[in-house]
Coordinates of C-alpha atoms and ligand atoms in Angstrom, one line a residue:
X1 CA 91.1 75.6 66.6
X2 CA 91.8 76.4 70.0
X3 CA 94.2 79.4 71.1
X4 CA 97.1 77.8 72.6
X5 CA 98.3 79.9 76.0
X6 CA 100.5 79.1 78.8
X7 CA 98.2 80.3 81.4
X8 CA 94.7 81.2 81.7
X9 CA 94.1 84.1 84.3
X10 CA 90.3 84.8 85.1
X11 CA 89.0 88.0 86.5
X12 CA 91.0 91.5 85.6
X13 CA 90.7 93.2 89.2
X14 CA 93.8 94.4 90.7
X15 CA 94.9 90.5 91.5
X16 CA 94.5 89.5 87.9
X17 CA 95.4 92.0 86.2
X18 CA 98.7 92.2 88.6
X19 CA 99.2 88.2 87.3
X20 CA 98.8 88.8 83.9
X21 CA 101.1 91.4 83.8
X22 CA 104.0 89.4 85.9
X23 CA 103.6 86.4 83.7
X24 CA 103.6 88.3 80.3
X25 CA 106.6 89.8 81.4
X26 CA 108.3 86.9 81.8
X27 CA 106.9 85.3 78.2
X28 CA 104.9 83.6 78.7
X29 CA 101.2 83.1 76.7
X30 CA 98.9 85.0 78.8
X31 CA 94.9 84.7 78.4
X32 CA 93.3 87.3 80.8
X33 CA 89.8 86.3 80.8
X34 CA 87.0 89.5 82.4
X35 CA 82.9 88.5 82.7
X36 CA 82.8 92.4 82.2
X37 CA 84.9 95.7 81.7
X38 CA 88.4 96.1 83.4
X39 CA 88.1 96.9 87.1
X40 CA 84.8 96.5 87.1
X41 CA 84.4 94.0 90.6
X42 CA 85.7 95.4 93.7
X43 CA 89.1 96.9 92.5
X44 CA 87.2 99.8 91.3
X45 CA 85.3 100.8 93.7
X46 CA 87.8 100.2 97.2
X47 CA 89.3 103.2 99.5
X48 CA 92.6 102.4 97.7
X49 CA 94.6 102.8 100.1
X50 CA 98.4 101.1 100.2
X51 CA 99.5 100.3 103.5
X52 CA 101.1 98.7 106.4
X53 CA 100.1 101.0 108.8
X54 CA 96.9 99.8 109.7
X55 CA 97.9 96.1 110.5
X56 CA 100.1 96.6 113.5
X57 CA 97.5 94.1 115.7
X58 CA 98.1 91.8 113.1
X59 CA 100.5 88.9 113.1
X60 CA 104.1 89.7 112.5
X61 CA 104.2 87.8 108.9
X62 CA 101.0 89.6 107.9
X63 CA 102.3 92.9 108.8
X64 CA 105.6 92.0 107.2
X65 CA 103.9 90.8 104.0
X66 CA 102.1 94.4 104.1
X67 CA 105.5 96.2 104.1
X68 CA 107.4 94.1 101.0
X69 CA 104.1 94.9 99.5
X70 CA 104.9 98.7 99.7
X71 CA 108.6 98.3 98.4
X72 CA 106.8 96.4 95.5
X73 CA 105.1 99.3 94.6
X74 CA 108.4 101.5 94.8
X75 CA 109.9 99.2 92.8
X76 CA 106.9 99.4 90.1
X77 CA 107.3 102.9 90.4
X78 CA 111.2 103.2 89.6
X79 CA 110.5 101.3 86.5
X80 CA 107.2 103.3 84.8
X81 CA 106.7 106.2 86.9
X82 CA 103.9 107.0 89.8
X83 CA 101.7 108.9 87.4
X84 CA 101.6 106.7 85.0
X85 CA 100.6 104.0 87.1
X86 CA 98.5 106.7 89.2
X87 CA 100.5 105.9 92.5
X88 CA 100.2 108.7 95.0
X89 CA 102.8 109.2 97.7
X90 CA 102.6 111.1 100.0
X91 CA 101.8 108.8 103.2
X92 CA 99.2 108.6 106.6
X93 CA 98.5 110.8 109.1
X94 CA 97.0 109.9 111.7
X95 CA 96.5 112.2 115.4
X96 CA 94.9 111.8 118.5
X97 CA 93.5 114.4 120.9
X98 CA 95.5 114.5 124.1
X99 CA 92.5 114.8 126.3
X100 CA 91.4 111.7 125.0
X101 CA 93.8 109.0 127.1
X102 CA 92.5 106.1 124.7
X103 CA 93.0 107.6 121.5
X104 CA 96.4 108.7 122.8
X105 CA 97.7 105.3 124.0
X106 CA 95.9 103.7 120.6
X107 CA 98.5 105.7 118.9
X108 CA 101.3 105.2 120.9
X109 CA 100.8 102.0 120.3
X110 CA 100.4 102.0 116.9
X111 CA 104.2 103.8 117.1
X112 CA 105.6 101.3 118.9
X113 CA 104.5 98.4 116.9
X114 CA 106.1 100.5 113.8
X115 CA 108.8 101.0 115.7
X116 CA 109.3 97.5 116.6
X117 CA 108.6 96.1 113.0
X118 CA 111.1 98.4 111.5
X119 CA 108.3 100.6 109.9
X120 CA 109.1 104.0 108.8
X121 CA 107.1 106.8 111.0
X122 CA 107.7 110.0 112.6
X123 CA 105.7 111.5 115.8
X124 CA 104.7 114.6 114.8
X125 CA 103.3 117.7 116.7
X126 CA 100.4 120.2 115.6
X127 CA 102.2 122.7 113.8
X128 CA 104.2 119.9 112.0
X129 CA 101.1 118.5 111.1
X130 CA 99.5 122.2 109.8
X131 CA 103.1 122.0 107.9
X132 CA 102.2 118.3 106.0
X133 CA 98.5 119.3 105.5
X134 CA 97.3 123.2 105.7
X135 CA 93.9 123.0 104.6
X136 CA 93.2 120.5 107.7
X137 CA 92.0 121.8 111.2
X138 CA 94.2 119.9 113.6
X139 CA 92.4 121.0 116.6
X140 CA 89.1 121.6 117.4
X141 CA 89.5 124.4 119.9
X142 CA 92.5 127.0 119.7
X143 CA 95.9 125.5 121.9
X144 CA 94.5 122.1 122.2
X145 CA 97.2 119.5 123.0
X146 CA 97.4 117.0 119.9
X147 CA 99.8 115.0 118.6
X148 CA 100.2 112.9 115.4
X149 CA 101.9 110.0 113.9
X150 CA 103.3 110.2 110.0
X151 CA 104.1 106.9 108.1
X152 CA 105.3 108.1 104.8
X153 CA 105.8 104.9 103.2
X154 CA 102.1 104.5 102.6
X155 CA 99.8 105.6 99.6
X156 CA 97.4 105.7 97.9
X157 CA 96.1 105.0 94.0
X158 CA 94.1 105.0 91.3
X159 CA 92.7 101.7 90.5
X160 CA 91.9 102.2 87.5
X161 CA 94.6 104.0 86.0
X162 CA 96.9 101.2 87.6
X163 CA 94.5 98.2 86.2
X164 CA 94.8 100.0 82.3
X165 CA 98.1 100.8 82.8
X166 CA 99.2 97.3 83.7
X167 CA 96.8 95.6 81.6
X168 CA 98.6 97.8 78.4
X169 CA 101.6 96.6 79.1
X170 CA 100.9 93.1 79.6
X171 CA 99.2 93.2 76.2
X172 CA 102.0 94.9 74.9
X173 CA 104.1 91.5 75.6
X174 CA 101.8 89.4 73.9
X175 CA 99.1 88.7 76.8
X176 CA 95.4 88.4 75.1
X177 CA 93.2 91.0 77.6
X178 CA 89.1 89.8 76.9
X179 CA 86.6 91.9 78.6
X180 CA 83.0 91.0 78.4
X181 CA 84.3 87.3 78.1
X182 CA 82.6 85.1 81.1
X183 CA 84.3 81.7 81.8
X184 CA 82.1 79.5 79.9
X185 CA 83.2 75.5 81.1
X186 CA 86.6 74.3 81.7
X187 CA 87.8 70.7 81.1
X188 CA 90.2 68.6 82.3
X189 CA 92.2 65.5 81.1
X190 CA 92.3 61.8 82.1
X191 CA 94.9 62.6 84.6
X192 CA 92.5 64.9 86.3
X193 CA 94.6 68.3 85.0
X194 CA 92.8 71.3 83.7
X195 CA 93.5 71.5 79.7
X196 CA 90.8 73.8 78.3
X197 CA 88.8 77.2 78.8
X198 CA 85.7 78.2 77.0
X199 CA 84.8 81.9 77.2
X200 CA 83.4 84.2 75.0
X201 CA 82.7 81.5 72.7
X202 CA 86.5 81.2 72.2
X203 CA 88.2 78.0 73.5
X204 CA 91.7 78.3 75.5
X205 CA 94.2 75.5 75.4
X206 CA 96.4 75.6 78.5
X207 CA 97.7 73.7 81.3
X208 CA 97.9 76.3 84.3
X209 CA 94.8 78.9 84.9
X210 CA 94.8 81.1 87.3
X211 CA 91.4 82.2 89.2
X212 CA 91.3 85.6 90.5
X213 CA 88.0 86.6 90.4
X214 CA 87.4 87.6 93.7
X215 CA 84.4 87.5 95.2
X216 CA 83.2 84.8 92.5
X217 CA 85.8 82.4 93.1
X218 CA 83.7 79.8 94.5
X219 CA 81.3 79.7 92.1
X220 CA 84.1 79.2 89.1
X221 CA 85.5 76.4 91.5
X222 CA 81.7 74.9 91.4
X223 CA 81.7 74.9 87.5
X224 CA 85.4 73.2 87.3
X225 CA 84.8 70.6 89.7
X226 CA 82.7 69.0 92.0
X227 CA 85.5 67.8 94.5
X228 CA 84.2 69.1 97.8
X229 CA 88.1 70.0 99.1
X230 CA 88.4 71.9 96.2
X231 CA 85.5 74.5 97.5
X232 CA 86.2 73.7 101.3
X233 CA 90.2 75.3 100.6
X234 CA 88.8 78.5 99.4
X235 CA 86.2 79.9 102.2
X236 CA 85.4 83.7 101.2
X237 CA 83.5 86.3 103.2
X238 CA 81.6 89.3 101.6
X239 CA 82.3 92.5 103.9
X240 CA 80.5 95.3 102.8
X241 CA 82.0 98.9 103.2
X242 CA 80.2 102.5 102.3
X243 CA 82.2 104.9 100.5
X244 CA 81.7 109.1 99.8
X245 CA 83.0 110.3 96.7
X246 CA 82.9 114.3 96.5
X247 CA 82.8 116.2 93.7
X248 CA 86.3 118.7 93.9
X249 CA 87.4 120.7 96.6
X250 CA 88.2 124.4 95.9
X251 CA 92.3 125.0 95.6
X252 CA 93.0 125.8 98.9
X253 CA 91.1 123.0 100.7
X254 CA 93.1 120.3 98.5
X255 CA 95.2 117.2 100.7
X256 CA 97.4 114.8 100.0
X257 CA 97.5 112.1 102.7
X258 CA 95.2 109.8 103.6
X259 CA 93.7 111.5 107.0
X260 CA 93.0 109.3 110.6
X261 CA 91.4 112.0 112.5
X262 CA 90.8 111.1 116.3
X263 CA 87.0 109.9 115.3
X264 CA 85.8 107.1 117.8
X265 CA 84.1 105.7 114.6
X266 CA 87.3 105.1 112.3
X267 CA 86.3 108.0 110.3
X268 CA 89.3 108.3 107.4
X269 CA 89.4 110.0 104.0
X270 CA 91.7 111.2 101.0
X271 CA 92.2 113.3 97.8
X272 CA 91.0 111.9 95.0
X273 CA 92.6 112.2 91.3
X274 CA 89.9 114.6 90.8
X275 CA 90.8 117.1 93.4
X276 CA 87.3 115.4 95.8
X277 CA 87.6 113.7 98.3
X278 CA 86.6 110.1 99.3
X279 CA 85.3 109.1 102.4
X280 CA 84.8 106.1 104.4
X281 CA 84.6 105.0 108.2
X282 CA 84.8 101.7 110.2
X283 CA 80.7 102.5 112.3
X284 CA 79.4 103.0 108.5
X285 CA 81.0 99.9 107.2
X286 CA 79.2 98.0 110.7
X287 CA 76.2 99.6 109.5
X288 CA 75.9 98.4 105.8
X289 CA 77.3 94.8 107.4
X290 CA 73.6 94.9 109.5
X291 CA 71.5 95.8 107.5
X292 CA 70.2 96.5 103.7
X293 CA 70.7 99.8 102.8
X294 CA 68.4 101.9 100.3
X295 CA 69.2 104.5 98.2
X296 CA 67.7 107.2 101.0
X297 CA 69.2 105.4 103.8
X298 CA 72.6 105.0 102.0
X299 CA 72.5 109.0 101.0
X300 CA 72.2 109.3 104.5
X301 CA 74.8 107.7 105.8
X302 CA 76.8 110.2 102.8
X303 CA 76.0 113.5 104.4
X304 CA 76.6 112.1 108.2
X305 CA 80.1 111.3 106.8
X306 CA 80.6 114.6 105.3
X307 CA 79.5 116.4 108.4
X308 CA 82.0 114.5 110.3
X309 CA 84.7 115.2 108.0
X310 CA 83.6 118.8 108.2
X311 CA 84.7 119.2 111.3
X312 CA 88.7 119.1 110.3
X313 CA 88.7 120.2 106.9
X314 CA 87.4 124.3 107.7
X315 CA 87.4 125.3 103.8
X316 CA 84.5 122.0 103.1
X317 CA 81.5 123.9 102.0
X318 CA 78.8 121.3 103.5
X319 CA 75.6 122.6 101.5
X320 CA 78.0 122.3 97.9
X321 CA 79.6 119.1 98.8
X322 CA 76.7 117.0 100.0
X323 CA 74.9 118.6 96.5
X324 CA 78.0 116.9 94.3
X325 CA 78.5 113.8 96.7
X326 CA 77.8 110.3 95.5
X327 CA 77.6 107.3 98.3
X328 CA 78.2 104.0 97.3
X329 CA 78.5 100.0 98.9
X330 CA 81.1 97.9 97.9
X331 CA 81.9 94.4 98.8
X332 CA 85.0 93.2 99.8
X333 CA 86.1 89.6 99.0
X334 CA 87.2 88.6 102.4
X335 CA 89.0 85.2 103.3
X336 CA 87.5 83.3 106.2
X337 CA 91.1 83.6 108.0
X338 CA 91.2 87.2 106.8
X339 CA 94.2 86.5 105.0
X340 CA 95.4 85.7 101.2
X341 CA 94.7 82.6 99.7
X342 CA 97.3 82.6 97.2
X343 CA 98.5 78.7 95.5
X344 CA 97.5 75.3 93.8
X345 CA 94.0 74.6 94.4
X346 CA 93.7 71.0 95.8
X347 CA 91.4 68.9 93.2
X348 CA 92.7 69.8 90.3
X349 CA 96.0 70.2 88.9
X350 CA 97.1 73.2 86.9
X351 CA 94.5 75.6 88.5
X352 CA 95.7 78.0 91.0
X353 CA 93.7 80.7 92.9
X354 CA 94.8 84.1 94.7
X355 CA 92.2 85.8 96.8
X356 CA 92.9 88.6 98.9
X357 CA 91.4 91.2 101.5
X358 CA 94.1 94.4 100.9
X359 CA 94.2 93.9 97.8
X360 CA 95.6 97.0 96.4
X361 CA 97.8 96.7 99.0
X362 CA 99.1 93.6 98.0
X363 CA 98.6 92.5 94.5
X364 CA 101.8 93.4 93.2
X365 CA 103.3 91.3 95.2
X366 CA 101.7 88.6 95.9
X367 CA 101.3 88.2 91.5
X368 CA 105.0 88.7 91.5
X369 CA 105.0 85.3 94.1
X370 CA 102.7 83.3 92.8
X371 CA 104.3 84.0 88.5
X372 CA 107.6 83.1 90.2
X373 CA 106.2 79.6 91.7
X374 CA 104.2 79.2 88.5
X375 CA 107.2 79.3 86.1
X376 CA 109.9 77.7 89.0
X377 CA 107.3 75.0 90.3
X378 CA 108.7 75.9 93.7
X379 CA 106.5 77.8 96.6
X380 CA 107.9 81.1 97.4
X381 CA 108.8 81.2 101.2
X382 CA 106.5 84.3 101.8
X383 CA 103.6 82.2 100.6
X384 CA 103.6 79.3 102.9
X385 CA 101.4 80.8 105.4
X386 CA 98.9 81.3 102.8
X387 CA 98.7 78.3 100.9
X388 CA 94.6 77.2 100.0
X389 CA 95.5 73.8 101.6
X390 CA 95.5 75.0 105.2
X391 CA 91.6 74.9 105.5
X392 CA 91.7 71.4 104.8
X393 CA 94.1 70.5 107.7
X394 CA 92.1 69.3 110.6
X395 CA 92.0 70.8 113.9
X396 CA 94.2 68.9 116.5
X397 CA 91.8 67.9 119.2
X398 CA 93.1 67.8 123.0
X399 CA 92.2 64.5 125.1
Ligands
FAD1 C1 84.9 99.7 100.8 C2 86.2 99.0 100.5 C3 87.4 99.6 100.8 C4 88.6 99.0 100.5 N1 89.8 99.6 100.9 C5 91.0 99.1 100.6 C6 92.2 99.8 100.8 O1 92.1 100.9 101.3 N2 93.3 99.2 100.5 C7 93.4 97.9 100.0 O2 94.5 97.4 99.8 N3 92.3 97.3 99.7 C8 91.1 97.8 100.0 N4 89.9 97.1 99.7 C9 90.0 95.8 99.2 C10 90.4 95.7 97.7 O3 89.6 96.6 97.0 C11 90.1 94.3 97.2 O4 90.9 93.4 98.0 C12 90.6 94.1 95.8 O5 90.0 95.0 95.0 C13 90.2 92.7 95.3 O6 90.6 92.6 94.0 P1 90.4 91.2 93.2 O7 91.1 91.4 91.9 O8 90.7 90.1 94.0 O9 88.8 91.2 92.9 P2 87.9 92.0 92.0 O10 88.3 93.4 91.8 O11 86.5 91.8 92.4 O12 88.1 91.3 90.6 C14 87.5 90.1 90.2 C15 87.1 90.2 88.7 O13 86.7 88.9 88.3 C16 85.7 89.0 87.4 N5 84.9 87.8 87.2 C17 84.1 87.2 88.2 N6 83.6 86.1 87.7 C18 84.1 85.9 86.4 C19 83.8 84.9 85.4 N7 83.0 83.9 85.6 N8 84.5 85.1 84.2 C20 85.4 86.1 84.0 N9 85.6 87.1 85.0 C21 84.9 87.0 86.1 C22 84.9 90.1 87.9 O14 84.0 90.7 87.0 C23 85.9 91.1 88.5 O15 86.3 92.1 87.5 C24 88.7 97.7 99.9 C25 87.5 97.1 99.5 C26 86.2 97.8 99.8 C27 85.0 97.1 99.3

């Protein structure tokens, strides 16, 4: 006999696992559905960092979609507590050096924007900064001129903490959580609506699924249906990115922000849970995106990190810390558009997809969207723009 479930949610990264949680919650029969352990695709392995901050250039309903997403979060966090759900406030700082006229009017700019958008920020100075961070070396030579922008509204989390804690929940309001349970076939019925999942060897009776499984979202569109549109409305980039985990930092060189130093290579980094630090940068993410990296070259690219984050954090010991360090690439599932893909997928009825870059960033909410459209049948207005449809719409051309 098949288990009968409302909805069938496929892939427990942050997107799923967010879905399975908003839809359990509102009780209905959930069947979260993982090829492996929880976490286990991109979620666990990302910078994790919650932001709007870094989407200024982007357009206005983007950024604005960015900034409900934060106030998501706070409202997660009034109901089960950050360290349960292993939130971490405590904002971004980022600083420029005044000698440097581009860095300075890159984040001037970034302050305006904020400002504009309604974002909150503060300009701050050097020894405001020392205040917010101590361990951190603000300037590189004694009385340099540098100054800083703080957005406190951002953070930063702990994927995996947040996927188990979420997941727990879900299953504590009836939700089935499978891990090591790959999507076997689905089937559909004469009217061309899905009404079956196999996985695990278990079948799934259900008339709504929901596929979240990031980077392998086309190829579980390729096993439900050969309807070209259907593939064509989901297009997905694979951006790689290379991150530094440290082992952890003695007391007194412990943060708690995510950093932007004035680095012309987007250098970043942030505590961990573990009191390291993690490490990434926008020239090292180029790199990996070029070529294949092995295990020397990609230990490589670790220490050259570390070295540069050296330079602002005076308490790193370099010789320990490269010692404990382990350097890692991770793939981001990236839509062609560079933003979500969240709605019906067109081909099928019942099946739904939500694919994200930002995902951290924006799972909450955009789970909390699509379970509302799921159980109302209506689109949420902050979803229009992202509906799987508009890559099907064809280009206007001018005569
Ligand atoms: C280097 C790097 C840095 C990043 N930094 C940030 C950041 O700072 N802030 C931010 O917001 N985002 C960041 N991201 C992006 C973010 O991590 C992703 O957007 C997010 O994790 C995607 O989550 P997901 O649930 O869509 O996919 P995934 O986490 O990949 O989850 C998909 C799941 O589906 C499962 N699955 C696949 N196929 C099947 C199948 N056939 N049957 C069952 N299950 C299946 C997989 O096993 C996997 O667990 C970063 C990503 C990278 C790589």
């Amino acid at each position: 006999m098949p288990e009968i479930v409302d909805v069938v949610v496929v892939g427990s990264g942050i997107m799923g696992v967010c879905l399975a949680y908003e839809l359990a919650r509102r009780t209905l029969r959930v069947a979260l559905l993982e090829a492996y352990a929880l976490g286990s695709g991109t979620t666990g392995s990302g910078f994790a960092w919650l932001n709007a901050t870094s989407k200024t250039e982007s357009s206005e309903p983007y950024f604005r979609l960015n900034a409900e997403a934060l106030r998501r979060y706070e409202t997660l966090v009034l109901e089960h507590k950050a360290e349960s759900l292993g939130i971490h406030s405590g904002g971004t700082l980022y600083w420029a050096r005044n000698s440097e006229a581009q860095q300075v009017a890159t984040l001037r700019r970034r302050a305006e924007r904020l400002q504009v958008l309604g974002y909150p920020y503060t300009t701050v100075n050097a020894h405001e900064m020392e205040i917010l961070e101590p361990s951190v070396r603000f300037r590189r030579v004694p009385n340099e001129d540098v100054e800083g922008l703080y957005a406190p509204a951002d953070k930063w989390v702990e994927p995996l903490r947040l996927i188990r804690f979420l997941a727990n929940y879900a299953r504590n309001h009836n939700a089935a959580i499978k891990e090591y349970c790959p999507i076997e076939s689905f089937h559909t019925d004469m009217q061309g609506r899905v009404s079956m999942v196999r996985a695990g060897g278990v079948e799934y009776a259900t008339r709504s699924v929901v596929l979240a499984a990031g980077l392998q979202t086309s190829a579980l569109i390729r096993l439900l249906t050969s309807n070209p549109q259907s593939l064509q409305s989901v297009p997905i980039k694979q951006i790689p990115g290379v991150l530094v985990d440290t082992a952890p930092q003695s007391a007194e060189g412990q943060m708690r922000r995510v950093l932007y130093p004035p680095d012309s290579g987007g250098l970043h980094f942030r505590p961990t849970a573990s009191g390291g630090l993690l490490v990434g940068a926008d020239d090292t993410d180029a790199i990996a995106h070029g070529e294949s990296l092995d295990t020397k070259r990609l230990s490589d690219i670790g220490k050259s990190l570390l070295v540069r984050v050296s330079d602002w954090l005076p308490q790193l010991s370099l010789l320990e810390t490269v010692k404990g360090m382990s350097t890692y690439l991770c793939m981001r599932p990236v839509p062609q558009d560079d933003h979500p893909i969240v709605g019906a997928l067109p081909g099928v009825k019942g099946v739904y997809v939500a694919v994200t870059h930002s995902g951290l960033t924006l799972a909450p909410l955009l789970a909390h969207l699509l379970a509302e459209e799921i159980m109302l049948k209506q689109i949420p207005p902050q979803l229009a723009d992202y509906r799987p449809d508009r890559f099907l719409q064809i280009p206007h051309t001018s005569k």
